[in-house]
Amino acid sequence: MNYQNKSVSYYTLGCKLNFAESSTLAWRLRQMGFHRADKGAGADLVIVNTCAVTEQATAKCRQQIRKLIRENPYAFVVVTGCYAQIEPREIADIEGVDVIVGQEYKGENLIGVLGELGKKTKAEILTTQYKDIQTFHGSVSADDRTRHFLKVQDGCNYFCTYCTIPLARGKSRNPDIASLVRMAEGVVQAGGKEIVLTGVNIGDFGHSTGENFFDLCKALDRVEGIERYRISSCEPNLLTDELIRWVACDSQRFAPHFHIPLQAGSNEVLKLMRRRYDTGLFRQKIELIKKLLPHAFIGVDVMAGMRGETAQLFEQSYEFLQSLPVSQLHPFTYSERSNTKALEIKNVVPVPERHERTARLVALSEEKLRAFYASQFGASRRVLWEQPSPGKPMHGFTENYVRVSHPLVEDWVNTCQNITLGNSIEDSSAGPVIPS
Protein backbone atom coordinates (compact mmCIF):
# COMPACT_ATOMS: atom_id res chain seq x y z
CA MET A 1 0.00 0.00 0.00
CA ASN A 2 1.33 3.46 -0.91
CA TYR A 3 1.00 5.91 1.97
CA GLN A 4 3.26 8.61 0.55
CA ASN A 5 1.92 12.07 1.43
CA LYS A 6 -0.62 10.62 3.87
CA SER A 7 -0.84 12.47 7.17
CA VAL A 8 -1.22 11.04 10.67
CA SER A 9 -2.15 12.53 14.02
CA TYR A 10 -1.35 10.85 17.35
CA TYR A 11 -2.74 11.23 20.84
CA THR A 12 -1.25 9.27 23.74
CA LEU A 13 -2.60 9.08 27.27
CA GLY A 14 -1.14 7.48 30.38
CA CYS A 15 2.31 6.20 31.29
CA LYS A 16 5.79 6.51 29.82
CA LEU A 17 5.39 2.99 28.46
CA ASN A 18 2.49 4.15 26.28
CA PHE A 19 4.57 7.07 25.00
CA ALA A 20 7.46 4.74 24.16
CA GLU A 21 5.11 2.46 22.21
CA SER A 22 3.53 5.40 20.37
CA SER A 23 6.97 6.68 19.41
CA THR A 24 7.93 3.32 17.92
CA LEU A 25 4.65 3.17 16.00
CA ALA A 26 5.28 6.69 14.68
CA TRP A 27 8.71 5.61 13.43
CA ARG A 28 7.16 2.65 11.58
CA LEU A 29 4.55 4.86 9.95
CA ARG A 30 7.21 7.36 8.84
CA GLN A 31 9.04 4.46 7.17
CA MET A 32 5.81 3.71 5.27
CA GLY A 33 5.49 7.27 3.97
CA PHE A 34 3.24 8.98 6.56
CA HIS A 35 4.05 12.46 7.78
CA ARG A 36 2.80 14.23 10.91
CA ALA A 37 -0.40 16.18 10.20
CA ASP A 38 -0.16 19.95 10.43
CA LYS A 39 -2.24 21.45 13.21
CA GLY A 40 -5.74 22.21 12.00
CA ALA A 41 -5.16 20.65 8.57
CA GLY A 42 -7.08 17.43 9.13
CA ALA A 43 -5.32 14.06 9.18
CA ASP A 44 -5.82 11.00 6.98
CA LEU A 45 -5.12 8.73 9.96
CA VAL A 46 -5.71 9.27 13.69
CA ILE A 47 -4.23 6.92 16.30
CA VAL A 48 -5.22 7.15 19.97
CA ASN A 49 -3.15 5.15 22.49
CA THR A 50 -5.32 4.90 25.60
CA CYS A 51 -5.00 4.42 29.36
CA ALA A 52 -7.34 2.65 31.77
CA VAL A 53 -5.67 3.06 35.15
CA THR A 54 -8.62 5.01 36.61
CA GLU A 55 -12.20 5.86 35.67
CA GLN A 56 -11.03 9.44 35.16
CA ALA A 57 -8.45 8.18 32.67
CA THR A 58 -11.03 6.26 30.62
CA ALA A 59 -13.39 9.25 30.66
CA LYS A 60 -10.56 11.41 29.33
CA CYS A 61 -9.90 8.82 26.62
CA ARG A 62 -13.52 8.97 25.44
CA GLN A 63 -13.43 12.76 25.49
CA GLN A 64 -10.24 12.88 23.41
CA ILE A 65 -11.46 10.29 20.90
CA ARG A 66 -14.63 12.31 20.24
CA LYS A 67 -12.64 15.55 20.03
CA LEU A 68 -10.20 14.10 17.50
CA ILE A 69 -13.06 12.72 15.39
CA ARG A 70 -14.68 16.18 15.31
CA GLU A 71 -11.37 17.78 14.32
CA ASN A 72 -10.60 15.10 11.71
CA PRO A 73 -14.02 14.05 10.34
CA TYR A 74 -12.62 12.15 7.33
CA ALA A 75 -9.76 10.40 9.14
CA PHE A 76 -9.40 6.66 9.58
CA VAL A 77 -9.50 6.33 13.39
CA VAL A 78 -7.60 3.61 15.27
CA VAL A 79 -7.90 3.26 19.05
CA THR A 80 -5.39 1.07 20.89
CA GLY A 81 -3.90 0.73 24.38
CA CYS A 82 -5.19 -0.45 27.76
CA TYR A 83 -8.71 0.98 27.50
CA ALA A 84 -9.08 -0.59 24.04
CA GLN A 85 -8.10 -3.96 25.52
CA ILE A 86 -10.42 -3.81 28.53
CA GLU A 87 -13.53 -2.08 27.11
CA PRO A 88 -13.47 -2.40 23.31
CA ARG A 89 -17.27 -2.43 22.93
CA GLU A 90 -17.59 0.77 24.91
CA ILE A 91 -15.24 2.43 22.44
CA ALA A 92 -17.04 0.84 19.47
CA ASP A 93 -20.16 2.80 20.47
CA ILE A 94 -18.35 6.06 19.65
CA GLU A 95 -19.38 7.07 16.15
CA GLY A 96 -16.41 7.55 13.85
CA VAL A 97 -14.07 4.93 15.35
CA ASP A 98 -12.92 2.48 12.66
CA VAL A 99 -10.69 -0.09 14.38
CA ILE A 100 -10.05 -1.00 18.03
CA VAL A 101 -6.74 -2.79 18.53
CA GLY A 102 -5.90 -4.75 21.71
CA GLN A 103 -2.47 -5.34 23.21
CA GLU A 104 -1.60 -8.51 21.29
CA TYR A 105 -2.00 -6.67 17.97
CA LYS A 106 -0.34 -3.32 18.73
CA GLY A 107 2.70 -4.03 16.56
CA GLU A 108 2.79 -5.15 12.95
CA ASN A 109 -0.86 -6.24 13.06
CA LEU A 110 -1.94 -2.67 13.74
CA ILE A 111 -0.15 -1.57 10.59
CA GLY A 112 -1.96 -4.35 8.74
CA VAL A 113 -5.46 -3.00 9.52
CA LEU A 114 -4.92 0.34 7.77
CA GLY A 115 -5.70 -0.86 4.24
CA GLU A 116 -6.73 2.07 2.06
CA LEU A 117 -7.80 4.11 5.11
CA GLY A 118 -11.42 3.74 4.09
CA LYS A 119 -14.00 4.66 6.72
CA LYS A 120 -16.04 1.77 8.14
CA THR A 121 -19.76 1.74 8.87
CA LYS A 122 -19.09 -0.22 12.06
CA ALA A 123 -15.99 -0.36 14.24
CA GLU A 124 -13.86 -3.48 13.84
CA ILE A 125 -12.62 -4.98 17.13
CA LEU A 126 -9.26 -6.74 17.08
CA THR A 127 -8.57 -8.01 20.60
CA THR A 128 -7.89 -11.23 22.53
CA GLN A 129 -8.50 -12.40 26.09
CA TYR A 130 -5.79 -11.11 28.43
CA LYS A 131 -4.56 -14.70 28.97
CA ASP A 132 -3.77 -14.87 25.25
CA ILE A 133 -1.60 -11.74 25.19
CA GLN A 134 1.84 -13.22 24.55
CA THR A 135 3.74 -10.97 22.14
CA PHE A 136 6.31 -8.49 23.41
CA HIS A 137 6.26 -5.34 21.30
CA GLY A 138 9.66 -3.73 21.76
CA SER A 139 9.95 0.04 21.76
CA VAL A 140 12.33 2.87 22.46
CA SER A 141 11.42 6.53 22.26
CA ALA A 142 12.90 9.94 22.78
CA ASP A 143 11.24 12.96 24.35
CA ASP A 144 14.16 14.89 22.86
CA ARG A 145 17.56 13.75 21.59
CA THR A 146 18.87 13.65 25.17
CA ARG A 147 16.54 11.28 27.06
CA HIS A 148 15.20 7.98 25.69
CA PHE A 149 12.68 5.53 27.16
CA LEU A 150 13.52 1.87 26.67
CA LYS A 151 10.75 -0.70 27.19
CA VAL A 152 12.31 -3.73 28.89
CA GLN A 153 9.22 -5.60 30.15
CA ASP A 154 5.44 -5.74 29.76
CA GLY A 155 2.51 -7.26 31.64
CA CYS A 156 2.09 -8.23 35.29
CA ASN A 157 1.35 -11.40 37.26
CA TYR A 158 0.44 -9.72 40.54
CA PHE A 159 -3.32 -9.01 40.32
CA CYS A 160 -3.49 -6.44 43.13
CA THR A 161 -7.12 -6.04 44.15
CA TYR A 162 -7.51 -2.46 42.85
CA CYS A 163 -5.68 -2.88 39.54
CA THR A 164 -6.73 -3.74 35.99
CA ILE A 165 -3.25 -3.68 34.46
CA PRO A 166 -2.90 -7.50 34.18
CA LEU A 167 -6.23 -7.54 32.33
CA ALA A 168 -5.03 -4.76 30.03
CA ARG A 169 -1.42 -5.84 29.51
CA GLY A 170 -1.40 -9.61 30.01
CA LYS A 171 1.17 -11.72 31.83
CA SER A 172 4.73 -10.63 32.59
CA ARG A 173 7.02 -11.03 29.59
CA ASN A 174 10.23 -9.56 28.21
CA PRO A 175 12.83 -9.79 25.42
CA ASP A 176 16.32 -11.09 26.14
CA ILE A 177 19.15 -9.00 27.53
CA ALA A 178 21.18 -9.13 24.31
CA SER A 179 18.42 -7.49 22.27
CA LEU A 180 17.99 -4.70 24.84
CA VAL A 181 21.73 -4.04 24.84
CA ARG A 182 21.53 -3.62 21.06
CA MET A 183 18.67 -1.15 21.47
CA ALA A 184 20.72 0.82 24.00
CA GLU A 185 23.61 0.89 21.53
CA GLY A 186 21.14 2.28 18.97
CA VAL A 187 20.33 5.11 21.39
CA VAL A 188 24.04 5.95 21.51
CA GLN A 189 24.17 6.08 17.71
CA ALA A 190 21.15 8.43 17.74
CA GLY A 191 22.98 10.79 20.12
CA GLY A 192 21.01 9.92 23.27
CA LYS A 193 22.72 10.38 26.61
CA GLU A 194 20.15 9.09 29.12
CA ILE A 195 17.92 6.00 29.09
CA VAL A 196 14.91 5.47 31.35
CA LEU A 197 14.04 1.78 31.75
CA THR A 198 10.27 1.37 31.47
CA GLY A 199 7.76 -1.44 31.79
CA VAL A 200 4.76 -2.50 33.83
CA ASN A 201 6.69 -4.41 36.50
CA ILE A 202 10.32 -4.15 35.45
CA GLY A 203 11.75 -5.79 38.57
CA ASP A 204 9.98 -8.97 37.37
CA PHE A 205 12.14 -8.99 34.22
CA GLY A 206 13.20 -12.47 33.13
CA HIS A 207 10.01 -14.54 32.99
CA SER A 208 10.29 -15.05 29.23
CA THR A 209 14.04 -15.68 29.04
CA GLY A 210 15.22 -17.13 32.35
CA GLU A 211 17.26 -13.99 33.07
CA ASN A 212 16.85 -11.37 35.80
CA PHE A 213 16.65 -7.61 36.23
CA PHE A 214 19.99 -7.26 38.01
CA ASP A 215 21.82 -9.00 35.15
CA LEU A 216 20.03 -6.69 32.69
CA CYS A 217 21.22 -3.62 34.60
CA LYS A 218 24.82 -4.87 34.68
CA ALA A 219 24.77 -5.57 30.94
CA LEU A 220 23.36 -2.12 30.11
CA ASP A 221 25.90 -0.49 32.42
CA ARG A 222 28.65 -1.68 30.09
CA VAL A 223 27.26 0.13 27.02
CA GLU A 224 29.74 2.90 26.19
CA GLY A 225 28.31 6.31 25.32
CA ILE A 226 25.31 6.33 27.67
CA GLU A 227 25.81 8.92 30.37
CA ARG A 228 23.20 7.57 32.78
CA TYR A 229 20.27 5.19 33.27
CA ARG A 230 17.21 5.69 35.44
CA ILE A 231 14.92 2.93 36.71
CA SER A 232 11.39 4.22 36.17
CA SER A 233 9.72 2.19 38.95
CA CYS A 234 10.47 -1.03 40.83
CA GLU A 235 8.32 -2.93 43.32
CA PRO A 236 9.92 -2.88 46.80
CA ASN A 237 9.93 -6.67 47.06
CA LEU A 238 11.81 -6.86 43.74
CA LEU A 239 14.28 -4.04 44.47
CA THR A 240 16.99 -6.25 45.93
CA ASP A 241 19.59 -5.12 48.45
CA GLU A 242 22.19 -6.46 46.01
CA LEU A 243 20.96 -4.09 43.28
CA ILE A 244 20.90 -1.11 45.65
CA ARG A 245 24.47 -1.81 46.79
CA TRP A 246 25.60 -2.21 43.18
CA VAL A 247 24.10 1.15 42.16
CA ALA A 248 25.82 2.75 45.17
CA CYS A 249 29.25 1.13 44.86
CA ASP A 250 29.92 -0.45 41.46
CA SER A 251 27.70 0.93 38.70
CA GLN A 252 29.22 3.48 36.36
CA ARG A 253 25.98 4.77 34.86
CA PHE A 254 22.91 4.02 37.01
CA ALA A 255 21.68 7.20 38.67
CA PRO A 256 21.04 7.54 42.43
CA HIS A 257 17.35 7.86 41.67
CA PHE A 258 14.69 5.36 42.74
CA HIS A 259 10.93 5.34 42.24
CA ILE A 260 9.26 2.79 44.49
CA PRO A 261 5.50 2.15 44.69
CA LEU A 262 4.23 1.95 48.27
CA GLN A 263 0.45 2.50 47.72
CA ALA A 264 -0.33 2.49 51.48
CA GLY A 265 1.61 3.03 54.67
CA SER A 266 -0.69 0.70 56.60
CA ASN A 267 -0.11 -3.04 56.73
CA GLU A 268 -3.84 -3.64 56.98
CA VAL A 269 -4.51 -1.71 53.78
CA LEU A 270 -1.57 -3.37 52.04
CA LYS A 271 -3.20 -6.73 52.80
CA LEU A 272 -6.50 -5.49 51.36
CA MET A 273 -4.59 -4.50 48.24
CA ARG A 274 -2.79 -7.88 48.11
CA ARG A 275 0.57 -6.17 47.89
CA ARG A 276 3.60 -8.45 48.36
CA TYR A 277 5.42 -6.59 51.13
CA ASP A 278 4.75 -4.76 54.38
CA THR A 279 5.80 -1.39 55.74
CA GLY A 280 8.78 -2.95 57.53
CA LEU A 281 10.31 -4.14 54.26
CA PHE A 282 9.56 -0.82 52.60
CA ARG A 283 11.28 1.16 55.37
CA GLN A 284 14.29 -1.16 55.20
CA LYS A 285 14.72 -0.43 51.47
CA ILE A 286 14.47 3.34 51.97
CA GLU A 287 16.92 3.33 54.87
CA LEU A 288 19.44 1.19 52.97
CA ILE A 289 19.30 3.57 49.99
CA LYS A 290 19.80 6.59 52.21
CA LYS A 291 22.64 4.91 54.12
CA LEU A 292 24.56 4.08 50.95
CA LEU A 293 23.41 7.06 48.83
CA PRO A 294 22.47 9.94 51.16
CA HIS A 295 21.92 12.25 48.19
CA ALA A 296 19.62 9.83 46.30
CA PHE A 297 16.25 11.02 45.05
CA ILE A 298 13.45 8.66 46.10
CA GLY A 299 9.94 8.98 44.66
CA VAL A 300 7.02 7.02 46.12
CA ASP A 301 3.60 6.13 44.67
CA VAL A 302 0.75 6.24 47.19
CA MET A 303 -3.01 5.78 46.85
CA ALA A 304 -5.70 7.60 48.84
CA GLY A 305 -9.17 6.31 49.58
CA MET A 306 -8.81 2.60 48.85
CA ARG A 307 -11.87 0.62 49.92
CA GLY A 308 -11.33 -0.45 53.53
CA GLU A 309 -9.04 2.49 54.31
CA THR A 310 -10.68 3.96 57.41
CA ALA A 311 -9.80 7.44 58.65
CA GLN A 312 -7.58 5.84 61.29
CA LEU A 313 -5.74 3.70 58.74
CA PHE A 314 -5.19 6.72 56.50
CA GLU A 315 -3.66 8.63 59.43
CA GLN A 316 -1.41 5.64 60.06
CA SER A 317 -0.35 5.71 56.41
CA TYR A 318 0.20 9.48 56.47
CA GLU A 319 2.38 9.28 59.57
CA PHE A 320 4.42 6.46 58.04
CA LEU A 321 5.06 8.52 54.90
CA GLN A 322 5.86 11.57 56.99
CA SER A 323 8.55 9.59 58.81
CA LEU A 324 10.31 8.34 55.67
CA PRO A 325 13.34 10.18 54.24
CA VAL A 326 11.89 10.24 50.73
CA SER A 327 12.09 13.10 48.23
CA GLN A 328 8.65 13.22 46.63
CA LEU A 329 5.29 11.45 46.64
CA HIS A 330 3.12 10.64 43.65
CA PRO A 331 -0.35 10.57 45.22
CA PHE A 332 -3.40 9.43 43.32
CA THR A 333 -7.01 8.81 44.24
CA TYR A 334 -8.51 5.32 44.34
CA SER A 335 -11.01 4.70 41.56
CA GLU A 336 -13.38 1.73 41.30
CA ARG A 337 -12.54 -0.47 38.33
CA SER A 338 -14.75 -3.26 37.01
CA ASN A 339 -13.48 -6.85 37.28
CA THR A 340 -11.31 -6.09 40.32
CA LYS A 341 -11.44 -7.83 43.70
CA ALA A 342 -11.48 -4.50 45.53
CA LEU A 343 -15.18 -4.17 44.66
CA GLU A 344 -15.87 -6.96 47.17
CA ILE A 345 -14.60 -4.79 50.05
CA LYS A 346 -17.61 -3.29 51.83
CA ASN A 347 -16.13 -0.23 53.53
CA VAL A 348 -16.31 2.45 50.80
CA VAL A 349 -14.59 5.81 51.31
CA PRO A 350 -16.80 8.69 50.07
CA VAL A 351 -15.33 10.35 46.97
CA PRO A 352 -14.98 13.83 48.58
CA GLU A 353 -13.03 12.23 51.45
CA ARG A 354 -10.76 10.46 48.94
CA HIS A 355 -9.92 13.80 47.35
CA GLU A 356 -9.28 15.44 50.72
CA ARG A 357 -6.82 12.69 51.58
CA THR A 358 -5.11 13.04 48.22
CA ALA A 359 -4.78 16.80 48.78
CA ARG A 360 -3.07 16.17 52.14
CA LEU A 361 -0.61 13.80 50.46
CA VAL A 362 0.10 16.35 47.73
CA ALA A 363 0.89 18.96 50.40
CA LEU A 364 3.18 16.49 52.18
CA SER A 365 4.93 15.76 48.89
CA GLU A 366 5.59 19.45 48.26
CA GLU A 367 7.01 19.77 51.77
CA LYS A 368 9.35 16.84 51.23
CA LEU A 369 10.46 18.05 47.80
CA ARG A 370 11.33 21.51 49.16
CA ALA A 371 13.36 19.89 51.93
CA PHE A 372 15.19 17.66 49.46
CA TYR A 373 16.07 20.58 47.21
CA ALA A 374 17.26 22.60 50.20
CA SER A 375 19.56 19.72 51.18
CA GLN A 376 21.25 19.98 47.78
CA PHE A 377 22.24 23.66 48.01
CA GLY A 378 25.97 24.06 47.52
CA ALA A 379 26.45 20.50 46.28
CA SER A 380 28.51 19.77 43.17
CA ARG A 381 26.38 17.83 40.70
CA ARG A 382 26.55 16.73 37.08
CA VAL A 383 23.75 18.16 34.92
CA LEU A 384 22.64 16.77 31.57
CA TRP A 385 21.34 19.82 29.67
CA GLU A 386 18.31 19.51 27.39
CA GLN A 387 17.21 21.43 24.31
CA PRO A 388 15.05 24.36 25.49
CA SER A 389 11.93 25.69 23.86
CA PRO A 390 12.54 28.74 21.64
CA GLY A 391 13.19 31.84 23.75
CA LYS A 392 13.26 29.89 27.02
CA PRO A 393 16.14 29.24 29.46
CA MET A 394 17.75 25.84 29.19
CA HIS A 395 17.17 23.25 31.89
CA GLY A 396 18.48 19.87 32.85
CA PHE A 397 18.60 17.33 35.63
CA THR A 398 21.34 16.29 37.99
CA GLU A 399 22.07 12.61 38.46
CA ASN A 400 19.83 12.71 41.55
CA TYR A 401 16.95 14.34 39.68
CA VAL A 402 17.24 17.96 40.76
CA ARG A 403 15.90 20.19 37.99
CA VAL A 404 18.10 23.21 37.32
CA SER A 405 17.97 26.05 34.82
CA HIS A 406 20.41 28.43 33.15
CA PRO A 407 20.42 30.99 30.32
CA LEU A 408 20.93 29.21 27.03
CA VAL A 409 24.46 28.09 26.15
CA GLU A 410 24.19 26.27 22.82
CA ASP A 411 27.35 24.22 23.34
CA TRP A 412 25.94 22.76 26.56
CA VAL A 413 22.85 21.18 24.98
CA ASN A 414 22.96 17.36 25.20
CA THR A 415 26.15 17.44 27.24
CA CYS A 416 26.93 16.97 30.93
CA GLN A 417 28.45 19.79 32.94
CA ASN A 418 29.61 19.79 36.55
CA ILE A 419 27.92 22.61 38.42
CA THR A 420 27.42 23.85 41.97
CA LEU A 421 23.75 24.15 42.84
CA GLY A 422 22.60 27.67 43.73
CA ASN A 423 20.71 28.72 46.82
CA SER A 424 17.36 29.75 45.39
CA ILE A 425 14.37 27.80 44.13
CA GLU A 426 12.08 28.95 41.34
CA ASP A 427 9.21 26.70 42.44
CA SER A 428 8.65 23.18 43.72
CA SER A 429 8.92 21.70 40.24
CA ALA A 430 11.90 23.66 38.98
CA GLY A 431 14.47 23.18 41.71
CA PRO A 432 17.64 25.12 42.50
CA VAL A 433 18.78 27.68 39.94
CA ILE A 434 22.36 28.09 38.84
CA PRO A 435 23.46 31.71 39.28
CA SER A 436 24.08 33.35 35.91
XYZ file of C-alpha atoms in Angstrom, residues 158-163 262-277 302-307 309 332 334 342 345:
33
model
C 0.441 -9.719 40.540
C -3.316 -9.007 40.318
C -3.485 -6.443 43.132
C -7.122 -6.041 44.147
C -7.513 -2.462 42.848
C -5.676 -2.883 39.541
C 4.228 1.946 48.267
C 0.451 2.502 47.725
C -0.327 2.487 51.476
C 1.615 3.035 54.672
C -0.688 0.701 56.601
C -0.108 -3.045 56.727
C -3.844 -3.640 56.981
C -4.512 -1.710 53.780
C -1.565 -3.374 52.036
C -3.196 -6.734 52.801
C -6.504 -5.495 51.362
C -4.586 -4.501 48.240
C -2.795 -7.878 48.107
C 0.567 -6.175 47.892
C 3.596 -8.449 48.360
C 5.423 -6.588 51.130
C 0.750 6.235 47.194
C -3.013 5.781 46.849
C -5.699 7.603 48.835
C -9.169 6.311 49.577
C -8.815 2.597 48.847
C -11.871 0.621 49.923
C -9.043 2.489 54.309
C -3.405 9.432 43.322
C -8.515 5.323 44.340
C -11.482 -4.500 45.533
C -14.600 -4.792 50.050
